[in-house]
Amino acid sequence: MNIETVPSLAEPVGYHWLELQREHGGGPFFVAAPLSNTPLPVYQWVIQHAKDFASWENARFVLMDEQVEGFAPPFTYIRAHDPASYAGFAQRHFLDPLTDASGRSIEIIKPSLTALDEFDVTIDLLVLALGFAGNYANVMPNTQLNVGWHIAELIPEFCDTHTRRGRAYEGATFRKYGMSLGHRQVLVAKNIVVLISGAHKRKLTEQLLSYRTFNPSFPLSIIHHADVQDRVTVYVTEDVGVSDVVKHL
């Protein structure tokens, strides 16, 4: 695992993405990334430098999590214009501006909610952000290692964290359930980038870096699993305040 302390996420992560897309050997390049405030500087950098990226025609944006309607199967995806829609956030803040900048329309792909187990995509670049209780995407604490694409019951603290004032989904009504990728998708992803920023993430970051193996109570600790840790790069902004911790790892 490579851990880098950076002033900002924008250029280091954006350039990492650029290099991976440039080195890709052809065929679809599958990217999955968080749809929240954390990666917005990265998205803006990618949009600004879109002409420097290779082969946008091969890029596919994998919707790795989303809110769903219903309280029991069959579930349905919420509409893209709903304020709680992750897909809508992706279009507004990244995909539509990227289409304008690159001249290419980037396809969103997502699993069918009635056939989650049949969705078989190996993600070339999987970007994850450190969430409120060590979660990532819609993966809730105590999700077991063998879980792949699934419907998660979203705990109240998760919903409150995302919809409170100043957050990406301020004022939105989060549903009780959400679709998400799982640990199995992380374990087979070709390249994994973790984003951590903000002083409020210090304790969570220290906890994440303290693990030496996967602990289901802290979902993002999956990056310490022996099958994947050599493919992980963690970018931590300086304002998190863990530079001394990183130096001693």
mmCIF file of N, CA and C in Angstrom, residues 4-88:
data_model
loop_
_atom_site.group_PDB
_atom_site.id
_atom_site.type_symbol
_atom_site.label_atom_id
_atom_site.label_comp_id
_atom_site.label_asym_id
_atom_site.label_seq_id
_atom_site.Cartn_x
_atom_site.Cartn_y
_atom_site.Cartn_z
ATOM 1 N N GLU A 4 0.165 8.658 0.501
ATOM 2 C CA GLU A 4 0.759 9.949 0.159
ATOM 3 C C GLU A 4 0.010 11.080 0.852
ATOM 4 N N THR A 5 0.769 11.971 1.487
ATOM 5 C CA THR A 5 0.202 13.183 2.064
ATOM 6 C C THR A 5 0.356 14.306 1.050
ATOM 7 N N VAL A 6 -0.757 14.968 0.719
ATOM 8 C CA VAL A 6 -0.765 15.955 -0.366
ATOM 9 C C VAL A 6 -1.474 17.232 0.084
ATOM 10 N N PRO A 7 -1.119 18.386 -0.519
ATOM 11 C CA PRO A 7 -1.812 19.632 -0.172
ATOM 12 C C PRO A 7 -3.283 19.600 -0.571
ATOM 13 N N SER A 8 -3.557 18.999 -1.729
ATOM 14 C CA SER A 8 -4.908 18.921 -2.276
ATOM 15 C C SER A 8 -5.068 17.597 -3.002
ATOM 16 N N LEU A 9 -6.291 17.114 -3.077
ATOM 17 C CA LEU A 9 -6.543 15.871 -3.801
ATOM 18 C C LEU A 9 -6.516 16.060 -5.310
ATOM 19 N N ALA A 10 -6.799 17.269 -5.778
ATOM 20 C CA ALA A 10 -7.105 17.492 -7.186
ATOM 21 C C ALA A 10 -6.035 16.974 -8.142
ATOM 22 N N GLU A 11 -4.855 17.577 -8.124
ATOM 23 C CA GLU A 11 -3.835 17.217 -9.113
ATOM 24 C C GLU A 11 -3.257 15.817 -8.907
ATOM 25 N N PRO A 12 -2.876 15.420 -7.688
ATOM 26 C CA PRO A 12 -2.292 14.081 -7.538
ATOM 27 C C PRO A 12 -3.232 12.963 -7.982
ATOM 28 N N VAL A 13 -4.490 13.051 -7.577
ATOM 29 C CA VAL A 13 -5.439 12.000 -7.935
ATOM 30 C C VAL A 13 -5.825 12.106 -9.404
ATOM 31 N N GLY A 14 -6.016 13.334 -9.879
ATOM 32 C CA GLY A 14 -6.342 13.514 -11.291
ATOM 33 C C GLY A 14 -5.250 12.991 -12.203
ATOM 34 N N TYR A 15 -4.004 13.250 -11.846
ATOM 35 C CA TYR A 15 -2.895 12.776 -12.677
ATOM 36 C C TYR A 15 -2.754 11.260 -12.589
ATOM 37 N N HIS A 16 -3.003 10.704 -11.430
ATOM 38 C CA HIS A 16 -3.002 9.246 -11.260
ATOM 39 C C HIS A 16 -4.020 8.622 -12.220
ATOM 40 N N TRP A 17 -5.198 9.192 -12.261
ATOM 41 C CA TRP A 17 -6.261 8.739 -13.170
ATOM 42 C C TRP A 17 -5.804 8.873 -14.613
ATOM 43 N N LEU A 18 -5.255 10.030 -14.960
ATOM 44 C CA LEU A 18 -4.783 10.271 -16.328
ATOM 45 C C LEU A 18 -3.786 9.203 -16.760
ATOM 46 N N GLU A 19 -2.833 8.896 -15.895
ATOM 47 C CA GLU A 19 -1.806 7.904 -16.229
ATOM 48 C C GLU A 19 -2.400 6.513 -16.419
ATOM 49 N N LEU A 20 -3.316 6.122 -15.559
ATOM 50 C CA LEU A 20 -3.931 4.800 -15.693
ATOM 51 C C LEU A 20 -4.739 4.693 -16.978
ATOM 52 N N GLN A 21 -5.471 5.750 -17.301
ATOM 53 C CA GLN A 21 -6.278 5.721 -18.526
ATOM 54 C C GLN A 21 -5.379 5.713 -19.756
ATOM 55 N N ARG A 22 -4.257 6.420 -19.678
ATOM 56 C CA ARG A 22 -3.310 6.457 -20.798
ATOM 57 C C ARG A 22 -2.651 5.096 -21.001
ATOM 58 N N GLU A 23 -2.356 4.410 -19.905
ATOM 59 C CA GLU A 23 -1.664 3.122 -19.979
ATOM 60 C C GLU A 23 -2.592 1.954 -20.282
ATOM 61 N N HIS A 24 -3.883 2.188 -20.240
ATOM 62 C CA HIS A 24 -4.845 1.109 -20.473
ATOM 63 C C HIS A 24 -4.667 0.543 -21.875
ATOM 64 N N GLY A 25 -4.712 -0.757 -21.972
ATOM 65 C CA GLY A 25 -4.360 -1.409 -23.229
ATOM 66 C C GLY A 25 -5.437 -1.465 -24.281
ATOM 67 N N GLY A 26 -6.526 -0.793 -24.134
ATOM 68 C CA GLY A 26 -7.610 -0.841 -25.105
ATOM 69 C C GLY A 26 -8.830 -1.522 -24.526
ATOM 70 N N GLY A 27 -9.962 -1.317 -25.177
ATOM 71 C CA GLY A 27 -11.212 -1.834 -24.648
ATOM 72 C C GLY A 27 -11.756 -0.932 -23.570
ATOM 73 N N PRO A 28 -12.901 -1.264 -23.000
ATOM 74 C CA PRO A 28 -13.522 -0.410 -21.992
ATOM 75 C C PRO A 28 -12.622 -0.188 -20.776
ATOM 76 N N PHE A 29 -12.618 1.046 -20.303
ATOM 77 C CA PHE A 29 -11.892 1.412 -19.083
ATOM 78 C C PHE A 29 -12.950 1.766 -18.045
ATOM 79 N N PHE A 30 -13.131 0.897 -17.073
ATOM 80 C CA PHE A 30 -14.205 1.043 -16.100
ATOM 81 C C PHE A 30 -13.725 1.822 -14.878
ATOM 82 N N VAL A 31 -14.423 2.934 -14.592
ATOM 83 C CA VAL A 31 -14.109 3.787 -13.448
ATOM 84 C C VAL A 31 -15.318 3.841 -12.524
ATOM 85 N N ALA A 32 -15.079 3.706 -11.236
ATOM 86 C CA ALA A 32 -16.120 3.927 -10.230
ATOM 87 C C ALA A 32 -15.555 4.875 -9.190
ATOM 88 N N ALA A 33 -16.337 5.875 -8.802
ATOM 89 C CA ALA A 33 -15.830 6.898 -7.891
ATOM 90 C C ALA A 33 -16.958 7.418 -7.010
ATOM 91 N N PRO A 34 -16.614 8.023 -5.865
ATOM 92 C CA PRO A 34 -17.636 8.516 -4.942
ATOM 93 C C PRO A 34 -18.419 9.674 -5.542
ATOM 94 N N LEU A 35 -19.671 9.773 -5.127
ATOM 95 C CA LEU A 35 -20.522 10.868 -5.578
ATOM 96 C C LEU A 35 -20.908 11.684 -4.348
ATOM 97 N N SER A 36 -19.938 12.523 -3.947
ATOM 98 C CA SER A 36 -20.071 13.342 -2.744
ATOM 99 C C SER A 36 -19.166 14.553 -2.913
ATOM 100 N N ASN A 37 -19.052 15.374 -1.874
ATOM 101 C CA ASN A 37 -18.212 16.568 -1.977
ATOM 102 C C ASN A 37 -16.720 16.250 -2.024
ATOM 103 N N THR A 38 -16.302 15.145 -1.404
ATOM 104 C CA THR A 38 -14.872 14.839 -1.297
ATOM 105 C C THR A 38 -14.156 14.814 -2.644
ATOM 106 N N PRO A 39 -14.684 14.132 -3.675
ATOM 107 C CA PRO A 39 -13.943 14.055 -4.933
ATOM 108 C C PRO A 39 -14.161 15.223 -5.880
ATOM 109 N N LEU A 40 -14.962 16.224 -5.502
ATOM 110 C CA LEU A 40 -15.256 17.311 -6.442
ATOM 111 C C LEU A 40 -14.000 17.998 -6.977
ATOM 112 N N PRO A 41 -12.971 18.283 -6.152
ATOM 113 C CA PRO A 41 -11.753 18.883 -6.721
ATOM 114 C C PRO A 41 -11.088 17.990 -7.766
ATOM 115 N N VAL A 42 -11.169 16.684 -7.567
ATOM 116 C CA VAL A 42 -10.605 15.750 -8.549
ATOM 117 C C VAL A 42 -11.398 15.816 -9.842
ATOM 118 N N TYR A 43 -12.720 15.795 -9.743
ATOM 119 C CA TYR A 43 -13.549 15.882 -10.947
ATOM 120 C C TYR A 43 -13.268 17.172 -11.709
ATOM 121 N N GLN A 44 -13.126 18.268 -10.976
ATOM 122 C CA GLN A 44 -12.856 19.549 -11.641
ATOM 123 C C GLN A 44 -11.514 19.524 -12.364
ATOM 124 N N TRP A 45 -10.511 18.892 -11.756
ATOM 125 C CA TRP A 45 -9.194 18.780 -12.405
ATOM 126 C C TRP A 45 -9.294 17.938 -13.668
ATOM 127 N N VAL A 46 -10.002 16.825 -13.588
ATOM 128 C CA VAL A 46 -10.161 15.952 -14.756
ATOM 129 C C VAL A 46 -10.871 16.694 -15.881
ATOM 130 N N ILE A 47 -11.904 17.436 -15.552
ATOM 131 C CA ILE A 47 -12.626 18.206 -16.570
ATOM 132 C C ILE A 47 -11.707 19.242 -17.211
ATOM 133 N N GLN A 48 -10.946 19.954 -16.390
ATOM 134 C CA GLN A 48 -10.049 20.992 -16.909
ATOM 135 C C GLN A 48 -8.958 20.420 -17.802
ATOM 136 N N HIS A 49 -8.568 19.178 -17.555
ATOM 137 C CA HIS A 49 -7.483 18.550 -18.317
ATOM 138 C C HIS A 49 -7.993 17.433 -19.217
ATOM 139 N N ALA A 50 -9.264 17.481 -19.541
ATOM 140 C CA ALA A 50 -9.886 16.388 -20.302
ATOM 141 C C ALA A 50 -9.169 16.107 -21.610
ATOM 142 N N LYS A 51 -8.678 17.141 -22.267
ATOM 143 C CA LYS A 51 -8.014 16.955 -23.561
ATOM 144 C C LYS A 51 -6.690 16.206 -23.429
ATOM 145 N N ASP A 52 -6.137 16.148 -22.216
ATOM 146 C CA ASP A 52 -4.871 15.439 -22.005
ATOM 147 C C ASP A 52 -5.071 13.945 -21.774
ATOM 148 N N PHE A 53 -6.307 13.547 -21.525
ATOM 149 C CA PHE A 53 -6.610 12.139 -21.275
ATOM 150 C C PHE A 53 -6.758 11.393 -22.592
ATOM 151 N N ALA A 54 -6.358 10.138 -22.577
ATOM 152 C CA ALA A 54 -6.487 9.293 -23.763
ATOM 153 C C ALA A 54 -7.819 8.554 -23.753
ATOM 154 N N SER A 55 -8.365 8.376 -24.927
ATOM 155 C CA SER A 55 -9.433 7.393 -25.174
ATOM 156 C C SER A 55 -10.666 7.548 -24.292
ATOM 157 N N TRP A 56 -11.234 8.751 -24.268
ATOM 158 C CA TRP A 56 -12.487 8.899 -23.537
ATOM 159 C C TRP A 56 -13.579 8.014 -24.126
ATOM 160 N N GLU A 57 -13.445 7.658 -25.394
ATOM 161 C CA GLU A 57 -14.467 6.798 -25.998
ATOM 162 C C GLU A 57 -14.526 5.421 -25.345
ATOM 163 N N ASN A 58 -13.458 5.050 -24.643
ATOM 164 C CA ASN A 58 -13.435 3.751 -23.967
ATOM 165 C C ASN A 58 -13.870 3.824 -22.506
ATOM 166 N N ALA A 59 -14.037 5.030 -21.986
ATOM 167 C CA ALA A 59 -14.350 5.187 -20.560
ATOM 168 C C ALA A 59 -15.805 4.815 -20.271
ATOM 169 N N ARG A 60 -15.997 4.111 -19.183
ATOM 170 C CA ARG A 60 -17.329 3.757 -18.697
ATOM 171 C C ARG A 60 -17.376 4.104 -17.210
ATOM 172 N N PHE A 61 -18.419 4.816 -16.794
ATOM 173 C CA PHE A 61 -18.562 5.195 -15.387
ATOM 174 C C PHE A 61 -19.495 4.199 -14.716
ATOM 175 N N VAL A 62 -18.956 3.449 -13.777
ATOM 176 C CA VAL A 62 -19.737 2.436 -13.073
ATOM 177 C C VAL A 62 -20.400 3.079 -11.852
ATOM 178 N N LEU A 63 -21.718 3.035 -11.814
ATOM 179 C CA LEU A 63 -22.446 3.571 -10.660
ATOM 180 C C LEU A 63 -22.334 2.556 -9.526
ATOM 181 N N MET A 64 -21.418 2.817 -8.600
ATOM 182 C CA MET A 64 -21.124 1.800 -7.582
ATOM 183 C C MET A 64 -22.089 1.826 -6.408
ATOM 184 N N ASP A 65 -22.918 2.872 -6.306
ATOM 185 C CA ASP A 65 -23.940 2.902 -5.269
ATOM 186 C C ASP A 65 -25.036 3.873 -5.678
ATOM 187 N N GLU A 66 -26.226 3.661 -5.110
ATOM 188 C CA GLU A 66 -27.360 4.518 -5.431
ATOM 189 C C GLU A 66 -28.472 4.281 -4.417
ATOM 190 N N GLN A 67 -29.315 5.279 -4.254
ATOM 191 C CA GLN A 67 -30.512 5.145 -3.438
ATOM 192 C C GLN A 67 -31.567 4.342 -4.207
ATOM 193 N N VAL A 68 -32.345 3.558 -3.476
ATOM 194 C CA VAL A 68 -33.403 2.782 -4.131
ATOM 195 C C VAL A 68 -34.731 3.006 -3.424
ATOM 196 N N GLU A 69 -35.811 2.852 -4.203
ATOM 197 C CA GLU A 69 -37.168 2.958 -3.679
ATOM 198 C C GLU A 69 -37.644 1.584 -3.226
ATOM 199 N N GLY A 70 -38.455 1.582 -2.168
ATOM 200 C CA GLY A 70 -39.065 0.349 -1.713
ATOM 201 C C GLY A 70 -38.547 -0.094 -0.363
ATOM 202 N N PHE A 71 -39.305 -1.005 0.241
ATOM 203 C CA PHE A 71 -38.945 -1.540 1.550
ATOM 204 C C PHE A 71 -38.738 -3.050 1.509
ATOM 205 N N ALA A 72 -38.927 -3.617 0.317
ATOM 206 C CA ALA A 72 -38.702 -5.048 0.100
ATOM 207 C C ALA A 72 -38.590 -5.253 -1.403
ATOM 208 N N PRO A 73 -37.943 -6.329 -1.829
ATOM 209 C CA PRO A 73 -37.845 -6.597 -3.268
ATOM 210 C C PRO A 73 -39.248 -6.717 -3.881
ATOM 211 N N PRO A 74 -39.434 -6.291 -5.140
ATOM 212 C CA PRO A 74 -38.393 -5.724 -6.006
ATOM 213 C C PRO A 74 -38.175 -4.232 -5.742
ATOM 214 N N PHE A 75 -36.922 -3.841 -5.569
ATOM 215 C CA PHE A 75 -36.564 -2.441 -5.416
ATOM 216 C C PHE A 75 -36.430 -1.787 -6.789
ATOM 217 N N THR A 76 -36.516 -0.463 -6.825
ATOM 218 C CA THR A 76 -36.268 0.287 -8.057
ATOM 219 C C THR A 76 -35.335 1.446 -7.741
ATOM 220 N N TYR A 77 -34.554 1.857 -8.731
ATOM 221 C CA TYR A 77 -33.693 3.022 -8.551
ATOM 222 C C TYR A 77 -34.539 4.287 -8.439
ATOM 223 N N ILE A 78 -34.115 5.220 -7.598
ATOM 224 C CA ILE A 78 -34.801 6.507 -7.566
ATOM 225 C C ILE A 78 -34.510 7.253 -8.862
ATOM 226 N N ARG A 79 -35.363 8.186 -9.182
ATOM 227 C CA ARG A 79 -35.212 8.938 -10.427
ATOM 228 C C ARG A 79 -33.995 9.856 -10.353
ATOM 229 N N ALA A 80 -33.364 10.064 -11.497
ATOM 230 C CA ALA A 80 -32.122 10.839 -11.537
ATOM 231 C C ALA A 80 -32.322 12.289 -11.109
ATOM 232 N N HIS A 81 -33.549 12.810 -11.267
ATOM 233 C CA HIS A 81 -33.770 14.210 -10.878
ATOM 234 C C HIS A 81 -34.074 14.367 -9.392
ATOM 235 N N ASP A 82 -34.201 13.271 -8.666
ATOM 236 C CA ASP A 82 -34.435 13.337 -7.223
ATOM 237 C C ASP A 82 -33.184 13.910 -6.551
ATOM 238 N N PRO A 83 -33.334 14.827 -5.601
ATOM 239 C CA PRO A 83 -32.154 15.412 -4.935
ATOM 240 C C PRO A 83 -31.259 14.393 -4.245
ATOM 241 N N ALA A 84 -31.790 13.202 -3.956
ATOM 242 C CA ALA A 84 -30.990 12.167 -3.294
ATOM 243 C C ALA A 84 -30.284 11.243 -4.271
ATOM 244 N N SER A 85 -30.471 11.454 -5.569
ATOM 245 C CA SER A 85 -29.908 10.534 -6.562
ATOM 246 C C SER A 85 -28.413 10.739 -6.745
ATOM 247 N N TYR A 86 -27.634 9.674 -6.559
ATOM 248 C CA TYR A 86 -26.204 9.744 -6.813
ATOM 249 C C TYR A 86 -25.934 9.894 -8.306
ATOM 250 N N ALA A 87 -26.738 9.222 -9.134
ATOM 251 C CA ALA A 87 -26.553 9.330 -10.584
ATOM 252 C C ALA A 87 -26.785 10.759 -11.050
ATOM 253 N N GLY A 88 -27.790 11.416 -10.477
ATOM 254 C CA GLY A 88 -28.039 12.811 -10.818
ATOM 255 C C GLY A 88 -26.876 13.701 -10.418
#
